mmCIF file of C-alpha atoms in Angstrom:
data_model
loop_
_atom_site.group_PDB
_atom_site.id
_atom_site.type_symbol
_atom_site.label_atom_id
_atom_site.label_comp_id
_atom_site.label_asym_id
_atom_site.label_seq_id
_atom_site.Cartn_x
_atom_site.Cartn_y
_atom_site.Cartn_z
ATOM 1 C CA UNK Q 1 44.743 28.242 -37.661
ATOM 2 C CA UNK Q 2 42.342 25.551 -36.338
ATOM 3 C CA UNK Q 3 42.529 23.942 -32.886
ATOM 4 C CA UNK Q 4 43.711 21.113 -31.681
ATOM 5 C CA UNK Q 5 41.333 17.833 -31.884
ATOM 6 C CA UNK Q 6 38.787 17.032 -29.476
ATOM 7 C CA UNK Q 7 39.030 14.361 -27.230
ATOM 8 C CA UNK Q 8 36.301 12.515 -26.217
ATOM 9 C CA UNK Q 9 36.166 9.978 -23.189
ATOM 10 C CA UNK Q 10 37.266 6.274 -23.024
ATOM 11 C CA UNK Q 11 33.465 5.204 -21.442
ATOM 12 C CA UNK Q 12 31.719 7.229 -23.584
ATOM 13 C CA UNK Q 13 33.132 5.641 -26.687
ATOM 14 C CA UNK Q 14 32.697 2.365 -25.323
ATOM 15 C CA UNK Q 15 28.702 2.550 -25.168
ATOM 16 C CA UNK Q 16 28.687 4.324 -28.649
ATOM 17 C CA UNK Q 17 30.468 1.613 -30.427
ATOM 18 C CA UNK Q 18 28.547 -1.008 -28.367
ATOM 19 C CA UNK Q 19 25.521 0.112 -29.642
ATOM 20 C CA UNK Q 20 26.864 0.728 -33.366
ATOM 21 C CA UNK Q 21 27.424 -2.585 -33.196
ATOM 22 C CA UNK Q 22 24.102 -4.139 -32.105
ATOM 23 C CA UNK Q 23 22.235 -2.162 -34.352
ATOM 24 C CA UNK Q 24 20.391 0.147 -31.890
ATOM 25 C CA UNK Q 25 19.886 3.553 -31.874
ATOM 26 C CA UNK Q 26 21.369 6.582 -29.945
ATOM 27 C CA UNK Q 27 19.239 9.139 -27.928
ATOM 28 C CA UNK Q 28 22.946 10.496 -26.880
ATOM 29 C CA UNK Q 29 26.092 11.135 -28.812
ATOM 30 C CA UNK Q 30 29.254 13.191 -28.909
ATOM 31 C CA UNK Q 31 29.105 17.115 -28.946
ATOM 32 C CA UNK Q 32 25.123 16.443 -29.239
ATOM 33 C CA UNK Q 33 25.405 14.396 -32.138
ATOM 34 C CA UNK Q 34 23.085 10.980 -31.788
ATOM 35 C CA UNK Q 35 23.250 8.353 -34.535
ATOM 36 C CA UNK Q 36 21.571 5.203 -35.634
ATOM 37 C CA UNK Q 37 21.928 2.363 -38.233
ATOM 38 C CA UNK Q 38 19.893 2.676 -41.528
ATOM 39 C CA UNK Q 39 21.086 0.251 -43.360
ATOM 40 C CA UNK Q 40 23.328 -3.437 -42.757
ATOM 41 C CA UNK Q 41 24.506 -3.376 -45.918
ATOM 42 C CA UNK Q 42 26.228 -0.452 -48.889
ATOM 43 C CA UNK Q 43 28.897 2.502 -49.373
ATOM 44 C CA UNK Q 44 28.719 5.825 -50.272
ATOM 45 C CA UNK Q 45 25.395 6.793 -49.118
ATOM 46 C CA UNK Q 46 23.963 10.246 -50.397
ATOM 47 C CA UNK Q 47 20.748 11.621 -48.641
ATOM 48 C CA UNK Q 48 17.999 13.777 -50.501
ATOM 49 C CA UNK Q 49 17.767 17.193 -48.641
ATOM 50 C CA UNK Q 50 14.375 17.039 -48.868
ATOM 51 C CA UNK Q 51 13.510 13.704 -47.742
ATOM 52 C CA UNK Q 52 14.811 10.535 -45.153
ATOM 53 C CA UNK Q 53 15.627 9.336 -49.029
ATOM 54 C CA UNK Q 54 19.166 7.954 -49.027
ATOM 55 C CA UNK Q 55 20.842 6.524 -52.534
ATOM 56 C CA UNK Q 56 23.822 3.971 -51.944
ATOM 57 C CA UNK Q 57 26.041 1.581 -53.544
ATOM 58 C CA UNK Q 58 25.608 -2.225 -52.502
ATOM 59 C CA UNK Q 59 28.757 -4.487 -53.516
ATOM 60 C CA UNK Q 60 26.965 -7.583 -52.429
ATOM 61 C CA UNK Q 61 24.847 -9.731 -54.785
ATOM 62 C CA UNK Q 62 22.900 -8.115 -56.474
ATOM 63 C CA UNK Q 63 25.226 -5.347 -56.466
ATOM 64 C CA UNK Q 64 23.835 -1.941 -57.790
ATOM 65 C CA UNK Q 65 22.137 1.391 -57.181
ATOM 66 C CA UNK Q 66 19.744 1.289 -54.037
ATOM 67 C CA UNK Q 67 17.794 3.765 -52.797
ATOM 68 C CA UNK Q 68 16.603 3.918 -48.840
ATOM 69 C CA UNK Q 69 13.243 4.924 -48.064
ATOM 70 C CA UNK Q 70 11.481 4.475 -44.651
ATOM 71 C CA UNK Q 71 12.829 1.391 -44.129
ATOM 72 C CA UNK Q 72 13.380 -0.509 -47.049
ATOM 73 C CA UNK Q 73 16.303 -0.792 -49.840
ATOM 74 C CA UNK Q 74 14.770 -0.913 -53.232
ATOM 75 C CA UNK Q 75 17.262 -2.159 -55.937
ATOM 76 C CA UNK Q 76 16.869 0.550 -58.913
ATOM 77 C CA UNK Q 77 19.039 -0.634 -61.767
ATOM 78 C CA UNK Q 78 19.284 -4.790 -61.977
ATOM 79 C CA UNK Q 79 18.956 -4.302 -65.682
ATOM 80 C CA UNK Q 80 21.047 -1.373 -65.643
ATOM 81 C CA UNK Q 81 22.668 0.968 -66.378
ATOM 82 C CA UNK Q 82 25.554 0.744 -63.989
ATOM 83 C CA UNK Q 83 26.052 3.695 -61.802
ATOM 84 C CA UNK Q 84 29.210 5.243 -60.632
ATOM 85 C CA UNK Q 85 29.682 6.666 -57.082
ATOM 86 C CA UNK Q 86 28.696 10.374 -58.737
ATOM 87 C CA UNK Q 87 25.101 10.272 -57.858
ATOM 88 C CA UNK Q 88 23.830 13.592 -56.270
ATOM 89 C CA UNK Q 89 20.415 15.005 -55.653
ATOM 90 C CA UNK Q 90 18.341 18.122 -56.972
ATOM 91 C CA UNK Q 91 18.034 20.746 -54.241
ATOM 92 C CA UNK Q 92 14.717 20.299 -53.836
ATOM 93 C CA UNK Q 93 15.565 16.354 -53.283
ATOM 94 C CA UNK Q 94 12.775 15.851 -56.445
ATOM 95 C CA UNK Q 95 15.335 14.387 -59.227
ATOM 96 C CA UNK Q 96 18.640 12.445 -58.725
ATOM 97 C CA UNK Q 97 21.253 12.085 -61.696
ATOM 98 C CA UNK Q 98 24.397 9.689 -61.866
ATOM 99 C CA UNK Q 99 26.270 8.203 -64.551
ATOM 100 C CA UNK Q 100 27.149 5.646 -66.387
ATOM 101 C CA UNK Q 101 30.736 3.929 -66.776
ATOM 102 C CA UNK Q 102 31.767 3.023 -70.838
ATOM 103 C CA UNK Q 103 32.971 4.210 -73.438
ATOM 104 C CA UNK Q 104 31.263 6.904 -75.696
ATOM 105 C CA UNK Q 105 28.169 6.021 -77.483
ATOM 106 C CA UNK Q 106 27.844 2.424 -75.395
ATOM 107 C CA UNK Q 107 24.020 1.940 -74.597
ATOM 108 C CA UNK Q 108 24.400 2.363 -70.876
ATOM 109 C CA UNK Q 109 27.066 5.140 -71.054
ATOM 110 C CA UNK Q 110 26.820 8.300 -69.689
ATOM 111 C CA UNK Q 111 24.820 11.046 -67.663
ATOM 112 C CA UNK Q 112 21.050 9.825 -66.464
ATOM 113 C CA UNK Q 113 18.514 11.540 -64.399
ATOM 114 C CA UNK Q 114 15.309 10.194 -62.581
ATOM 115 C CA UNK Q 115 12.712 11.440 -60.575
ATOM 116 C CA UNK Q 116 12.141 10.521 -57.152
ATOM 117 C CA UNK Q 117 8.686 9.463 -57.522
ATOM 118 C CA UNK Q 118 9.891 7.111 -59.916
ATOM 119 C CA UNK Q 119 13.252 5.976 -59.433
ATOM 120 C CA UNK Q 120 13.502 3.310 -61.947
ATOM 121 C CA UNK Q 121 13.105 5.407 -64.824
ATOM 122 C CA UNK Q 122 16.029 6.899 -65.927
ATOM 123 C CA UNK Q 123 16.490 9.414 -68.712
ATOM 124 C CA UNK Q 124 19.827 9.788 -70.350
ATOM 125 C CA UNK Q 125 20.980 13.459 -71.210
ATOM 126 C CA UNK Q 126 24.041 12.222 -73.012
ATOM 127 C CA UNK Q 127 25.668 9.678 -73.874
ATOM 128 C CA UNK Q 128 28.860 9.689 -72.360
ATOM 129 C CA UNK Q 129 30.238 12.057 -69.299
ATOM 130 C CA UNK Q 130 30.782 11.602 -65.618
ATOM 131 C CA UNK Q 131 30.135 13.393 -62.460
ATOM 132 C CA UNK Q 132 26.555 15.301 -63.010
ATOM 133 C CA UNK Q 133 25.452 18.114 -60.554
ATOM 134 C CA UNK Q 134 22.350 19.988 -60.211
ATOM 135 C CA UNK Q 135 22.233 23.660 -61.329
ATOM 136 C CA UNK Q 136 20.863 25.510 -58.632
ATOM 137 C CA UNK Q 137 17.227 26.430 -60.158
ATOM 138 C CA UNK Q 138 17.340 22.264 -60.843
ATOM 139 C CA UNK Q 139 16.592 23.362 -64.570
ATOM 140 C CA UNK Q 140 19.691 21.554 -65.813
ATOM 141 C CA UNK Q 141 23.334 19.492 -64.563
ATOM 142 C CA UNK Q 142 27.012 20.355 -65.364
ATOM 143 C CA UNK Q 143 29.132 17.645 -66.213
ATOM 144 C CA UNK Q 144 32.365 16.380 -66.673
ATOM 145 C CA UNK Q 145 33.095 14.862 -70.896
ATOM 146 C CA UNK Q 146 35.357 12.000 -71.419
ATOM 147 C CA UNK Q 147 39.344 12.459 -70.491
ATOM 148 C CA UNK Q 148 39.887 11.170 -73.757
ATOM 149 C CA UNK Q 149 41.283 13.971 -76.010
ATOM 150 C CA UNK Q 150 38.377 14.652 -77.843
ATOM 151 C CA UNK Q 151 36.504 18.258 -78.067
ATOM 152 C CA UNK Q 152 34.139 16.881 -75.650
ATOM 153 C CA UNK Q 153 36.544 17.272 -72.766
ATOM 154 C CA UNK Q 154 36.040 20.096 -70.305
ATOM 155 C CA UNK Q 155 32.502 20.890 -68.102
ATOM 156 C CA UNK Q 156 29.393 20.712 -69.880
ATOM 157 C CA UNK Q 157 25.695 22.195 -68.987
ATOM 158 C CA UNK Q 158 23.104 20.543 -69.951
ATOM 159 C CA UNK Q 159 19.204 21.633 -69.781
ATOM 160 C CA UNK Q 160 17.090 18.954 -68.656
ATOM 161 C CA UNK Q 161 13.539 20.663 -70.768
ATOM 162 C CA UNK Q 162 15.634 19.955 -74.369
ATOM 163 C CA UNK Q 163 18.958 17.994 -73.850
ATOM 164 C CA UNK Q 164 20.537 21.066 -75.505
ATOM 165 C CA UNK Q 165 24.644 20.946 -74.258
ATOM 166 C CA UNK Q 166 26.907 23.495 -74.103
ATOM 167 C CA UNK Q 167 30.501 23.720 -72.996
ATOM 168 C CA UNK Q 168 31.857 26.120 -70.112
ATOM 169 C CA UNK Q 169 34.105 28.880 -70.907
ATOM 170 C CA UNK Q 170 37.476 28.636 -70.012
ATOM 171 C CA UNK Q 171 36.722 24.592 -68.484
ATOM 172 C CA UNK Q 172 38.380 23.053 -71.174
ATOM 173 C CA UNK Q 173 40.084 20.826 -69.311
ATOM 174 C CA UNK Q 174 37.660 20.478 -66.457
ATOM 175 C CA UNK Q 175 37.140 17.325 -64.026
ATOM 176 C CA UNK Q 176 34.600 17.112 -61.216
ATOM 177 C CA UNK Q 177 32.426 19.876 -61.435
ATOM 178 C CA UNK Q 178 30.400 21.263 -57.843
ATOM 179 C CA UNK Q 179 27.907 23.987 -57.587
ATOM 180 C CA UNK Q 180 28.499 26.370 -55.342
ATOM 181 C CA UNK Q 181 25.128 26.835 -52.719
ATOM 182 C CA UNK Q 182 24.514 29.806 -54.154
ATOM 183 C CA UNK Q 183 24.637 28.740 -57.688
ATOM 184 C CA UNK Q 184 26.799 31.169 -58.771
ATOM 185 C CA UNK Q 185 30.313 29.412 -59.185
ATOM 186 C CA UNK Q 186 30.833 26.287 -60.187
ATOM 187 C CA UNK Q 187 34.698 24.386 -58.896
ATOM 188 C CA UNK Q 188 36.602 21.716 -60.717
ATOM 189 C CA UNK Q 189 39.541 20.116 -61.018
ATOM 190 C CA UNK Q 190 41.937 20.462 -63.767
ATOM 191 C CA UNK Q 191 45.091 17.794 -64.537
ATOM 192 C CA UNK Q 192 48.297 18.997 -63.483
ATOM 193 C CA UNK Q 193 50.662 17.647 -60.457
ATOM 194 C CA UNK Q 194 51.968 14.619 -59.288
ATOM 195 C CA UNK Q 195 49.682 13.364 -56.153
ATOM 196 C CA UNK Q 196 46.713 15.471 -57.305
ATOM 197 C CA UNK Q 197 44.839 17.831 -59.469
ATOM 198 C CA UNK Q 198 44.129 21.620 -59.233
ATOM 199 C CA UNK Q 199 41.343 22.970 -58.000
ATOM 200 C CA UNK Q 200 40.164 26.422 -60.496
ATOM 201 C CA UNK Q 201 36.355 28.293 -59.547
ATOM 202 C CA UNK Q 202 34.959 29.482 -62.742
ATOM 203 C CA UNK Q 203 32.122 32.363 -61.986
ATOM 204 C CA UNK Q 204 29.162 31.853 -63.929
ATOM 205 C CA UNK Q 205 28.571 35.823 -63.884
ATOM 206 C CA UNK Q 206 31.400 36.927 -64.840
ATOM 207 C CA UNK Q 207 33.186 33.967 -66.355
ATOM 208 C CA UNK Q 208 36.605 34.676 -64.136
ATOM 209 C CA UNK Q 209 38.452 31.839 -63.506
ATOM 210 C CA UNK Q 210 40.782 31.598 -60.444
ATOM 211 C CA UNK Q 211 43.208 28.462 -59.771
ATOM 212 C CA UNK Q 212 43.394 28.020 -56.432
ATOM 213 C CA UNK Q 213 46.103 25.163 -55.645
ATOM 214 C CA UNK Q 214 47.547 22.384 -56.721
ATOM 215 C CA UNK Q 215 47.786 18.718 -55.480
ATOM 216 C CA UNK Q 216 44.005 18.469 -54.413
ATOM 217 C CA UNK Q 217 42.525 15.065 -53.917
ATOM 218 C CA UNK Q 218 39.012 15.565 -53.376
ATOM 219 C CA UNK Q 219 37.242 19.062 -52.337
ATOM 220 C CA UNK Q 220 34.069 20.183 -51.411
ATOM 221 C CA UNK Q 221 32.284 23.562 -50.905
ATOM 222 C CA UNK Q 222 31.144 25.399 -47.553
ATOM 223 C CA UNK Q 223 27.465 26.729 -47.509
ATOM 224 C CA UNK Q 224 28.956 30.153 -47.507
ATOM 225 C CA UNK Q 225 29.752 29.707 -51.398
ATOM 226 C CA UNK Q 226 33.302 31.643 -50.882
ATOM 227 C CA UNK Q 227 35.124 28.564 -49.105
ATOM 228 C CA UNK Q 228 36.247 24.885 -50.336
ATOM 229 C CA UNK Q 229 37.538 22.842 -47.915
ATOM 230 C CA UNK Q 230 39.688 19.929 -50.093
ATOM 231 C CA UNK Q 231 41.927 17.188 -48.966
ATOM 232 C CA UNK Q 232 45.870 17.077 -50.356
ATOM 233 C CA UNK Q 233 48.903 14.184 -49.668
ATOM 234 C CA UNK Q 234 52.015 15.479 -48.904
ATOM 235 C CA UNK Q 235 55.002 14.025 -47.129
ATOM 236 C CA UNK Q 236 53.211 10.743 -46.938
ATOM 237 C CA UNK Q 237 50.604 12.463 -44.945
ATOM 238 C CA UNK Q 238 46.442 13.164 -46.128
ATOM 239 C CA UNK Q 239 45.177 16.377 -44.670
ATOM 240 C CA UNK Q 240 42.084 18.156 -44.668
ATOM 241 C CA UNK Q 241 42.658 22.277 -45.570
ATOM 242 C CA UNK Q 242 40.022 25.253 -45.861
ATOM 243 C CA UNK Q 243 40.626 27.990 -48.393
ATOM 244 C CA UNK Q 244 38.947 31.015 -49.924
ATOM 245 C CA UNK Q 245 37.923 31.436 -53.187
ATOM 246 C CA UNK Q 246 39.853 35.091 -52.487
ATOM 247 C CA UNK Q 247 42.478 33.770 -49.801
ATOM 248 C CA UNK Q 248 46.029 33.858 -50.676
ATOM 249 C CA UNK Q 249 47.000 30.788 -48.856
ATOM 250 C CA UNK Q 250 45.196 27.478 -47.806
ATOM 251 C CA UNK Q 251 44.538 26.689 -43.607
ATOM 252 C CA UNK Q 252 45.455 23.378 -42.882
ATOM 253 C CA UNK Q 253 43.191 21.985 -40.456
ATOM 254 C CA UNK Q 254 44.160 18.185 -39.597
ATOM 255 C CA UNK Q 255 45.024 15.259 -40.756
ATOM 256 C CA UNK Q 256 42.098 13.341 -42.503
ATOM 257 C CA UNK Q 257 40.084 12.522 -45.591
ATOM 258 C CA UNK Q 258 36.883 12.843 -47.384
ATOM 259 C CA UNK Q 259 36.090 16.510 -46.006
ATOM 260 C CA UNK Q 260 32.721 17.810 -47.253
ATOM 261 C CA UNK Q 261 31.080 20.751 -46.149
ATOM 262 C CA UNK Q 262 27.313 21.508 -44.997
ATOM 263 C CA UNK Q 263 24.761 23.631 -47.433
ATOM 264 C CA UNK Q 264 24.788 26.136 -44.991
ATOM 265 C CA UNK Q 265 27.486 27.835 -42.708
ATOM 266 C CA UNK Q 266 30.526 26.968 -42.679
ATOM 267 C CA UNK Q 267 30.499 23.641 -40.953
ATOM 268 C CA UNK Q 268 32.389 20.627 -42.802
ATOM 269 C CA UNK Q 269 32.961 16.338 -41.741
ATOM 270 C CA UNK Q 270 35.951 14.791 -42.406
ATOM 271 C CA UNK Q 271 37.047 11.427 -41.707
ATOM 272 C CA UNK Q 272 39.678 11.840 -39.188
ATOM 273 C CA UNK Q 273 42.815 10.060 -39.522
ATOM 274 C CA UNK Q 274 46.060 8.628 -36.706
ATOM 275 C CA UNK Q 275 48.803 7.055 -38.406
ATOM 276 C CA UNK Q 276 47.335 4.882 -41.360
ATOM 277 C CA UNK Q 277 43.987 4.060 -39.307
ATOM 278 C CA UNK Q 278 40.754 5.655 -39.446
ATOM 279 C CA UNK Q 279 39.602 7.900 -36.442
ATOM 280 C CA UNK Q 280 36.072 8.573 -36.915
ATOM 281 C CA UNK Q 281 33.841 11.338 -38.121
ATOM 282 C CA UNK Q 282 34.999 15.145 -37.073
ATOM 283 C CA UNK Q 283 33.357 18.348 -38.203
ATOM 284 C CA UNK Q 284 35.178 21.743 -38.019
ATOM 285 C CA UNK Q 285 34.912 25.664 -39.557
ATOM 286 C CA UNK Q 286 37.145 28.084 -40.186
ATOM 287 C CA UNK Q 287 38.420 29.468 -36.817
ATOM 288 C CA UNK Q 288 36.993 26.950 -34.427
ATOM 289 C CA UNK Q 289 38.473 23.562 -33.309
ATOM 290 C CA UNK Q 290 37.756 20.280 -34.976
ATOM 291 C CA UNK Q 291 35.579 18.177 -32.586
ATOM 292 C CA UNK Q 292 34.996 14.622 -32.767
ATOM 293 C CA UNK Q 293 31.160 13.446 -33.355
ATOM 294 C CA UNK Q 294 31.589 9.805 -33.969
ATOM 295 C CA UNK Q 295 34.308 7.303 -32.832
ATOM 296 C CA UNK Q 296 33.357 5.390 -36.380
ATOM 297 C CA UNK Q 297 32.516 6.345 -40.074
ATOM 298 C CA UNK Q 298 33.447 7.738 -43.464
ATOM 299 C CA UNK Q 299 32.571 8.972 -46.586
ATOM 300 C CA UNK Q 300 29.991 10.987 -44.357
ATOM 301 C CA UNK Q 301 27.677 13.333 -46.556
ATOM 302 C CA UNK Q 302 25.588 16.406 -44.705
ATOM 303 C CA UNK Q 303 22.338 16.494 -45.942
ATOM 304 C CA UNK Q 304 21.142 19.571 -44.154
ATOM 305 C CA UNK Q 305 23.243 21.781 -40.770
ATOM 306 C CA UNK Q 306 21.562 18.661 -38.672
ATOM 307 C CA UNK Q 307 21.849 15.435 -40.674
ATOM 308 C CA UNK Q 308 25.002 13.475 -41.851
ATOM 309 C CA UNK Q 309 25.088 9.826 -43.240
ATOM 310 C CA UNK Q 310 27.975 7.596 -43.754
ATOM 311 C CA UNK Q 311 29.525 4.607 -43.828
ATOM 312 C CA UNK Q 312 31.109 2.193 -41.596
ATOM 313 C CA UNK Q 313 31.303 -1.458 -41.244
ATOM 314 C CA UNK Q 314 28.080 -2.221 -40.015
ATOM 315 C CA UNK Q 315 26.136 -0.404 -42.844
ATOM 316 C CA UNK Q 316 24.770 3.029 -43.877
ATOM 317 C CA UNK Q 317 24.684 5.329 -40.460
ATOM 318 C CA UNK Q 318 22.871 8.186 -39.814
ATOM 319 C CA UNK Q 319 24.085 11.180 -37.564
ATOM 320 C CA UNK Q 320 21.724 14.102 -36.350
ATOM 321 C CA UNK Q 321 21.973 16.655 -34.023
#
């Protein structure tokens, strides 16, 4: 079982959020964590692994896809296609792929990719699906099809060289699709339960599919490629949990939301949770205590074991260590 949560003190705090708040940056943070603002404006910031690259969502005028680089926030879709919040980068940070909200066949439906170098140019693979990830050699994305009923439900592959599409084995059903760091599994969520879905790992090897539970919110993996951490609501209550793709049983670690684990290790961030209010950024493993690294922040997404980005109510943040 995990520890209890860290602590961290009153005066400490106090300078932290004082200089969230005036935009400054941080030499000195909690648990050797500094921070800084990016960004006075977005949500849901993603950062290339490969780059100081961020993409994010900006809901004020002109709302769209933005991407962050060295500074300045260049607006990549005014004349679409609309993004959803699925973006996600290419390992080697040198594509980026989203999609497209509509219905099947609409012009400005479904999956697009775009190179870095050239961020305004999108591609579409297909033209309807949600959630795209990178394969691991970046020669292709998996995907989720429309929840509509229709044989293109399930996960999808797709090679990038030829647009050529075919479905997963035994992911019929399949919702928000993840690689695995190692490339070899990919996770997804399947319908089923009341406050959730359930979350099944489909080996790419050896095509063996193992449900692992039920009632999952949102899940991510741990850079060891054997461990999801995922988020579930019971009782009235979110929690974070950690589980192995062999375990038995789920760990339940704290209560919280949004976990997401590092590329490597076994590290995760969460946003912690007291009562119904938000209580910062946390990051924890299997077997060691969940420590507090920011008194503000969520949606935070590791970019590398050193680099985290979020949000918060002053803008995009950045944490490093």
């Amino acid at each position: 079982m995990l520890g209890a949560g860290w602590t961290c003190r009153v005066l400490a705090g106090g300078l932290l959020m004082a200089c969230l708040l005036s935009g400054c940056s941080s030499d000195e943070g909690a648990n050797g964590w500094s921070w800084r603002l990016l960004w006075p404006h977005g949500t849901r910031p993603v950062a290339s692994p490969a780059s100081s690259a961020v993409l994010f969502t900006q809901e004020q005028p002109p709302p769209g896809l933005y991407l962050l680089l060295q500074g300045t926030a260049a607006h990549l879709n005014p004349a679409g296609p609309a993004a959803r919040t699925d973006y996600a980068w290419s390992r080697d940070g040198a594509r980026f792929c989203f999609s497209g909200p509509g219905e099947a066949g609409d012009p400005d439906a479904g999956i697009f990719v775009a190179w870095a170098s050239a961020p305004t140019e999108f591609e579409r693979l297909w033209d309807r699906g949600s959630h795209p990830r990178f394969l691991a050699d970046g020669q292709g994305v998996v995907c989720a099809g429309p929840e509509d009923g229709s044989d293109d439900e399930g996960i999808w592959r797709i090679t990038l060289s030829n647009q050529a599409r075919d479905s997963l084995p035994l992911a019929e059903r399949g919702l928000s699709p993840e690689v695995s760091p190692d490339g070899l599994k990919i996770a997804y969520l399947m319908t089923g339960g009341n406050l959730g879905r359930i979350l099944v790992v489909l080996n790419l090897e050896t095509t063996r599919r193992d449900t692992l539970v039920n009632e999952v919110l949102n899940y991510s993996w741990l850079g060891d490629s054997r461990t999801l951490v995922f988020e579930t609501f019971v009782d009235g209550v979110q929690q974070v949990h950690v589980m192995g793709t062999g375990d038995s049983a789920a760990v339940t670690v704290a209560a919280g939301t949004l976990p997401a684990g590092f590329p490597q290790g076994t590290e995760f961030v969460y946003t912690g949770l007291e009562a119904d209010r938000i209580a910062g950024l946390w990051i924890a493993a299997p077997n060691r205590p969940e420590e507090r690294i920011s008194l503000t922040g969520s949606w935070a997404a590791p970019a590398s074991a050193n680099r985290i980005v979020a949000q918060d109510s002053t803008g995009i943040i950045e944490l490093t260590r």
